[in-house]
PDB file of C-alpha atoms in Angstrom:
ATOM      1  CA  UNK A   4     -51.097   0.450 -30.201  1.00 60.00           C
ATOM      2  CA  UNK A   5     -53.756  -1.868 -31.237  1.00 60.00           C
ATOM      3  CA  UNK A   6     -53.599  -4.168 -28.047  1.00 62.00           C
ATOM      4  CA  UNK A   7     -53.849  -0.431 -26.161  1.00 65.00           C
ATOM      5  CA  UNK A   8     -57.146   0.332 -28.008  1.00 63.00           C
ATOM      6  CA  UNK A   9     -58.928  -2.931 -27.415  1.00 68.00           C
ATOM      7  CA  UNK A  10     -58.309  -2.732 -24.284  1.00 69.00           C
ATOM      8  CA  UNK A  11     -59.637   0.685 -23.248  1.00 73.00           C
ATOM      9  CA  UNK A  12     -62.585   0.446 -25.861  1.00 75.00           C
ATOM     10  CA  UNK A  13     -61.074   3.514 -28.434  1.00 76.00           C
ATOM     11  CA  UNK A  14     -60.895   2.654 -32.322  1.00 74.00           C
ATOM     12  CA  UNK A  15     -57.356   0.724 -33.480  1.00 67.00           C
ATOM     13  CA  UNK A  16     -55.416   2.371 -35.470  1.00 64.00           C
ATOM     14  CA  UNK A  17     -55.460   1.314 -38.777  1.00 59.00           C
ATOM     15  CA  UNK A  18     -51.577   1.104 -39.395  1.00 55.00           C
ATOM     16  CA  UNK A  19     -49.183   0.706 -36.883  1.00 51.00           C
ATOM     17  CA  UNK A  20     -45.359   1.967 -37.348  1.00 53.00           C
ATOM     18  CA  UNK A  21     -42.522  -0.582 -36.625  1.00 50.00           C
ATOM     19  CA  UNK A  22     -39.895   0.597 -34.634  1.00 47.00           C
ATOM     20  CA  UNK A  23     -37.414  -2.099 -35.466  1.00 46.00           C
ATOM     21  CA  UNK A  24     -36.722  -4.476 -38.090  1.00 49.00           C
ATOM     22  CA  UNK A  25     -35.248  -7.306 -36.245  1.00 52.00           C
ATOM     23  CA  UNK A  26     -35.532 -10.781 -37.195  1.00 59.00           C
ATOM     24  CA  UNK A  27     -34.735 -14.010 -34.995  1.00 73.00           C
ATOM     25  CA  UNK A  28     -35.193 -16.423 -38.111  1.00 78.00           C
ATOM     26  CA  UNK A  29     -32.659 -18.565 -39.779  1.00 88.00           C
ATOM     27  CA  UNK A  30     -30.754 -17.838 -42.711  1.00 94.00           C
ATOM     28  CA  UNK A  31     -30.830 -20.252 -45.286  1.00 95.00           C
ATOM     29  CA  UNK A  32     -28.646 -19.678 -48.351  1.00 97.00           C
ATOM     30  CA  UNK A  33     -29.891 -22.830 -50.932  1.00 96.00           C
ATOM     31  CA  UNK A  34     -26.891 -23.005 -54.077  1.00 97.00           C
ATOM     32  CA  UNK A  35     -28.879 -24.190 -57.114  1.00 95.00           C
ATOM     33  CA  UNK A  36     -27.123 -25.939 -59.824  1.00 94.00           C
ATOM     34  CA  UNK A  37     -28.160 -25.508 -63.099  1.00 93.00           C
ATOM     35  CA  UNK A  38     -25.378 -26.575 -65.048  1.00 92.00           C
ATOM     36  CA  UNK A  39     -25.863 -28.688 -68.377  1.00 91.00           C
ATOM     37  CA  UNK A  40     -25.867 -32.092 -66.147  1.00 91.00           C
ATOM     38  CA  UNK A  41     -29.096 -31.194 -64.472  1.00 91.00           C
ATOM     39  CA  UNK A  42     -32.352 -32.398 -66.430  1.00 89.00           C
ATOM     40  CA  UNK A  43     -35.338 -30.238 -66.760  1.00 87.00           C
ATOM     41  CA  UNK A  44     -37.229 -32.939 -64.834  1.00 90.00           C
ATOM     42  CA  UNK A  45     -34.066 -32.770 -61.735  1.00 90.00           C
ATOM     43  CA  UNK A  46     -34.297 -28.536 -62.389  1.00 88.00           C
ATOM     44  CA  UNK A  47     -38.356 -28.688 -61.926  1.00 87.00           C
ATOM     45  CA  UNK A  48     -37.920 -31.083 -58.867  1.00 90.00           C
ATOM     46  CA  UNK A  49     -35.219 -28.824 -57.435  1.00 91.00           C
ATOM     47  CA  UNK A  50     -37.707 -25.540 -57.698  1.00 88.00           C
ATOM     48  CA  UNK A  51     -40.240 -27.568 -55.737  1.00 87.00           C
ATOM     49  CA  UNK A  52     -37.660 -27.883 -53.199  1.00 91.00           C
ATOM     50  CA  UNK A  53     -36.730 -24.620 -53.070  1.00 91.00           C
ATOM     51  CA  UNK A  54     -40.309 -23.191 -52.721  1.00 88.00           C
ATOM     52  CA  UNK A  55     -41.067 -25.719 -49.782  1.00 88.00           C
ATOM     53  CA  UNK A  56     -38.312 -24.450 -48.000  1.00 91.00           C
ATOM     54  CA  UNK A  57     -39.314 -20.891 -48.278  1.00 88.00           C
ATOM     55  CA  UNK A  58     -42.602 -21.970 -47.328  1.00 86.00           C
ATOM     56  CA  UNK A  59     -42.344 -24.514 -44.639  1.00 87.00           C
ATOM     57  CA  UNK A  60     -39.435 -22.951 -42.698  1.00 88.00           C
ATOM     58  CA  UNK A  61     -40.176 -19.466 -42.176  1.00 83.00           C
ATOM     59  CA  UNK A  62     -36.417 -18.926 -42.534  1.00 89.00           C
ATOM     60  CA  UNK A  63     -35.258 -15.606 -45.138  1.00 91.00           C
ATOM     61  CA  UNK A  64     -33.935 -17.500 -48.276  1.00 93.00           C
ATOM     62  CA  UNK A  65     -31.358 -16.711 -50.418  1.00 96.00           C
ATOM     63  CA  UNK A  66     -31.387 -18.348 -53.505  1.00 95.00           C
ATOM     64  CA  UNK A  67     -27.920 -18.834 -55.351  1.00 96.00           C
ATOM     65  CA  UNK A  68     -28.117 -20.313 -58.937  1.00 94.00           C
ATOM     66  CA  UNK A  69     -25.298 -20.969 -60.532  1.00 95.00           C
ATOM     67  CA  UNK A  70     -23.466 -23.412 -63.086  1.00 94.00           C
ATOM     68  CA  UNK A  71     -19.632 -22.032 -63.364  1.00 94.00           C
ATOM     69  CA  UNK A  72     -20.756 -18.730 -62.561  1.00 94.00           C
ATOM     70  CA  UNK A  73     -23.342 -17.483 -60.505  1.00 95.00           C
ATOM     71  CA  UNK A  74     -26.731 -16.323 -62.756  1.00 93.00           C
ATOM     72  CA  UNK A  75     -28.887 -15.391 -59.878  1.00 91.00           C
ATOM     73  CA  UNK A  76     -28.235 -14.259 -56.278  1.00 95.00           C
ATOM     74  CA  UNK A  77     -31.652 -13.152 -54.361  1.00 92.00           C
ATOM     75  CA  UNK A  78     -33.441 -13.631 -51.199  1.00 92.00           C
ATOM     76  CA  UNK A  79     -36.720 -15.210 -51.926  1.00 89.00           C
ATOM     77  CA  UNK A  80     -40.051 -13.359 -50.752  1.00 83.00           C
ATOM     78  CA  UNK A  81     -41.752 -15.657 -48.358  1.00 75.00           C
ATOM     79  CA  UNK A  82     -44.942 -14.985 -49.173  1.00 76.00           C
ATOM     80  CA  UNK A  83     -45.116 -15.513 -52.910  1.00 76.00           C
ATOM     81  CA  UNK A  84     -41.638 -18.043 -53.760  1.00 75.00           C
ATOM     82  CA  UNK A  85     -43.174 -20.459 -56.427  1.00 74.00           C
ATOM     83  CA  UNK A  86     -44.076 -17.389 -58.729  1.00 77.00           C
ATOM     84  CA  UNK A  87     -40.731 -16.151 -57.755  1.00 79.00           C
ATOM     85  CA  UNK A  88     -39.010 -19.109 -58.631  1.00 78.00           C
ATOM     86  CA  UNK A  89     -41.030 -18.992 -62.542  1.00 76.00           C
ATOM     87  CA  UNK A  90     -40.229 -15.861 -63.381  1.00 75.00           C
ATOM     88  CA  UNK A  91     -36.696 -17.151 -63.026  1.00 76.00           C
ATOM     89  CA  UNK A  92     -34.440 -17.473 -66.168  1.00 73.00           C
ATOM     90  CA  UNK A  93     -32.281 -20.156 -65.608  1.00 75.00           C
ATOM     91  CA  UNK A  94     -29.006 -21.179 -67.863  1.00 77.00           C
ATOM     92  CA  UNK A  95     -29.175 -24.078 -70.520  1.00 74.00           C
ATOM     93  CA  UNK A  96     -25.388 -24.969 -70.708  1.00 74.00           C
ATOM     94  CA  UNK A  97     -22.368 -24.572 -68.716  1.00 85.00           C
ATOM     95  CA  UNK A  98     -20.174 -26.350 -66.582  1.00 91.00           C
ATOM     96  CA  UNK A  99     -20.293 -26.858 -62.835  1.00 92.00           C
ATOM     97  CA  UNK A 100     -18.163 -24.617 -60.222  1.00 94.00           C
ATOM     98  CA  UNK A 101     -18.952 -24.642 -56.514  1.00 95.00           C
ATOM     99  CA  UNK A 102     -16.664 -22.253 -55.661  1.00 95.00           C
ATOM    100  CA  UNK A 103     -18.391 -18.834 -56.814  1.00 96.00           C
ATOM    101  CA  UNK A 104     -21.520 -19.684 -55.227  1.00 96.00           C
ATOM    102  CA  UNK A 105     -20.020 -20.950 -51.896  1.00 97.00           C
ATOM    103  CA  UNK A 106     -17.909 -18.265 -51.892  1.00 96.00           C
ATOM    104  CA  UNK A 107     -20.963 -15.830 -52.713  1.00 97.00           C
ATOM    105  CA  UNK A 108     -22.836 -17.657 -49.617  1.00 97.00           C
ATOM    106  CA  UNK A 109     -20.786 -16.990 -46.797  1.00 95.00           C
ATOM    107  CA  UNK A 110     -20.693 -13.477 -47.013  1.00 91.00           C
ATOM    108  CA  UNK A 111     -22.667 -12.971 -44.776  1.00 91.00           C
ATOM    109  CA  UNK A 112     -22.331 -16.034 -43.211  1.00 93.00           C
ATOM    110  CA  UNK A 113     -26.373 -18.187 -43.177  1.00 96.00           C
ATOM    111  CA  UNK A 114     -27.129 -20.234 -40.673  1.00 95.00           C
ATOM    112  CA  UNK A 115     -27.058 -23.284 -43.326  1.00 96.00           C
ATOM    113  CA  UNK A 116     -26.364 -23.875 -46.712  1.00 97.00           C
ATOM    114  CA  UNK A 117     -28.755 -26.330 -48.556  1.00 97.00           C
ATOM    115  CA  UNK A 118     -27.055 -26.896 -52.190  1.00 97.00           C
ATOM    116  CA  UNK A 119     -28.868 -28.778 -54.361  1.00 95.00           C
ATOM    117  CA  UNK A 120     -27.072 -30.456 -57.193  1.00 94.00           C
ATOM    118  CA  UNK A 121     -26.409 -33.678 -59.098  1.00 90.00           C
ATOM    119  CA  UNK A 122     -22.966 -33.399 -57.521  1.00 84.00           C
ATOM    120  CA  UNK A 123     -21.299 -34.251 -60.443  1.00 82.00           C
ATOM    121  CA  UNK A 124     -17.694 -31.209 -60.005  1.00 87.00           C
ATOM    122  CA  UNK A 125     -15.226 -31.037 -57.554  1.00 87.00           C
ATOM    123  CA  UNK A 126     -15.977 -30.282 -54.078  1.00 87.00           C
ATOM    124  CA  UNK A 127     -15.316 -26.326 -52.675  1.00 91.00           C
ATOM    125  CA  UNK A 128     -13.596 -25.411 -50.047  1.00 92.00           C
ATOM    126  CA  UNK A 129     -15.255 -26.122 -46.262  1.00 94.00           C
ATOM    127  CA  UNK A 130     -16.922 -22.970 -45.587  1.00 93.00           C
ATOM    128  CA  UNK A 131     -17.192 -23.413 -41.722  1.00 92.00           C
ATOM    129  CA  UNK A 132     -21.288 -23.255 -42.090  1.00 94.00           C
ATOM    130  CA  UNK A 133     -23.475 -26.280 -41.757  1.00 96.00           C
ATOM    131  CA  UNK A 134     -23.975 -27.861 -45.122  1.00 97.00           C
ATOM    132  CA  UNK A 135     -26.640 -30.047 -46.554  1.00 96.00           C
ATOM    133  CA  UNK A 136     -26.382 -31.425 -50.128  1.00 95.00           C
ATOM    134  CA  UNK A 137     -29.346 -32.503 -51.394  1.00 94.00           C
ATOM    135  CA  UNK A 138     -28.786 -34.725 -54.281  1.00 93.00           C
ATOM    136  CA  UNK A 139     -30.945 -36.919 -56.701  1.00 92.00           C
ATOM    137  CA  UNK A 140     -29.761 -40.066 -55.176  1.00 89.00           C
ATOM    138  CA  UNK A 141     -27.824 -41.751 -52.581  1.00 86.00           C
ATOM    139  CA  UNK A 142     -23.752 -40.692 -53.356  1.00 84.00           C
ATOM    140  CA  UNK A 143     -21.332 -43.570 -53.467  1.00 82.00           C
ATOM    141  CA  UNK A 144     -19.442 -41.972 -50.919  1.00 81.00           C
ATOM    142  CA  UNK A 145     -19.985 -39.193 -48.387  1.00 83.00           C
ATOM    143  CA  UNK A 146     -19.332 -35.944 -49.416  1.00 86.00           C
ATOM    144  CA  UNK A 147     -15.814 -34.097 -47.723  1.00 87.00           C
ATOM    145  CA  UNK A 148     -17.994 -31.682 -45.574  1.00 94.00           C
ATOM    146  CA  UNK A 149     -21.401 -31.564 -45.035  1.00 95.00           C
ATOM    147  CA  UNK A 150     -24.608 -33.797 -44.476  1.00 94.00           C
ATOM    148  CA  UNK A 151     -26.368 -35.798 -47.449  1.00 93.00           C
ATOM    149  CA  UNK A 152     -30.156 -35.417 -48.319  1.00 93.00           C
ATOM    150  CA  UNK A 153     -30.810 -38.051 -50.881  1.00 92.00           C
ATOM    151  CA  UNK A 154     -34.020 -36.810 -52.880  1.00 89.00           C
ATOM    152  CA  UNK A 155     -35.074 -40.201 -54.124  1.00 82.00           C
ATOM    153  CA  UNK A 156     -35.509 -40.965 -50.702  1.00 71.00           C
TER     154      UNK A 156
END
C-alpha cells in the first residue's frame, strides 16, 4: 500500500486496487418537477439546488424528474453535477403526478427524499422515508407528510 511504502522508504505504487466498494454516505433521492406550472426561472433555480446538494453533501444523488411521468431517473456524478444537470433535456408540458416518481424513489429506499416542486397536484402516498419539499414559497398549509423548505426564504 501507499502508507506501507512511505513508511519503509520503497517507491508507492502508482495505482492501488480497492478491495471493496462500500459506502457509508446518505442517499438522497431529489423528485424534480418539471411539469408545465414550473417557470424556466423556478426550473433554473431548482437545478441550482440540485447541484448544491450534490456538491455540498457528499451524499450519492439520485435525480428523479418527472411531470406525470417520470423523464429522467439517474444518480448524479459528484464530481461534475452542474454539467450533468445541462446536458439534461427536460419536458415543456405536462401535468403533475407524484406518484410515479415517489413510487420510483423508494425502491430502494434513500435515506431522504428532497422533492422540489411548485406543489401545485395532489399529494402521494406517505412513503415511510423522511421527506422535504422544497417549494418556491411558504405553503398555506403544511403539507400531509413531510417537512417544508420554503425557497424564498
Amino acid at each position: 500500500t501507499d502508507a506501507d511504502a512511505r513508511a519503509n522508504a520503497r517507491p508507492t505504487p502508482g495505482l492501488e486496487a480497492q478491495s471493496t466498494r462500500h459506502s457509508d454516505a446518505p442517499k438522497i433521492t431529489v423528485l424534480c418537477d418539471a411539469s408545465a406550472s414550473v417557470s424556466p426561472v423556478l426550473r433554473k433555480r431548482f437545478g441550482g439546488e440540485i447541484a448544491s446538494i450534490t456538491e455540498r453533501t457528499g451524499a450519492e444523488v439520485r435525480l428523479i424528474i418527472f411531470d406525470t411521468v417520470i423523464h429522467t431517473d439517474t444518480v448524479l456524478p459528484t464530481y461534475d453535477a452542474p454539467r450533468t444537470l445541462r446536458d439534461l433535456t427536460l419536458p415543456d408540458a405536462g401535468g403533475t403526478s407524484f406518484a410515479p416518481a415517489f413510487e420510483a424513489a423508494i425502491a430502494p429506499p434513500p435515506t431522504i427524499i428532497v422533492v422540489l416542486t411548485d406543489h401545485e397536484a395532489p399529494p402521494p402516498q406517505n412513503p415511510k422515508v423522511t421527506v422535504i419539499w422544497a417549494v418556491p414559497e411558504t405553503p398555506s398549509g403544511p403539507p400531509p407528510f413531510g417537512q417544508v423548505l420554503a425557497l424564498d426564504r
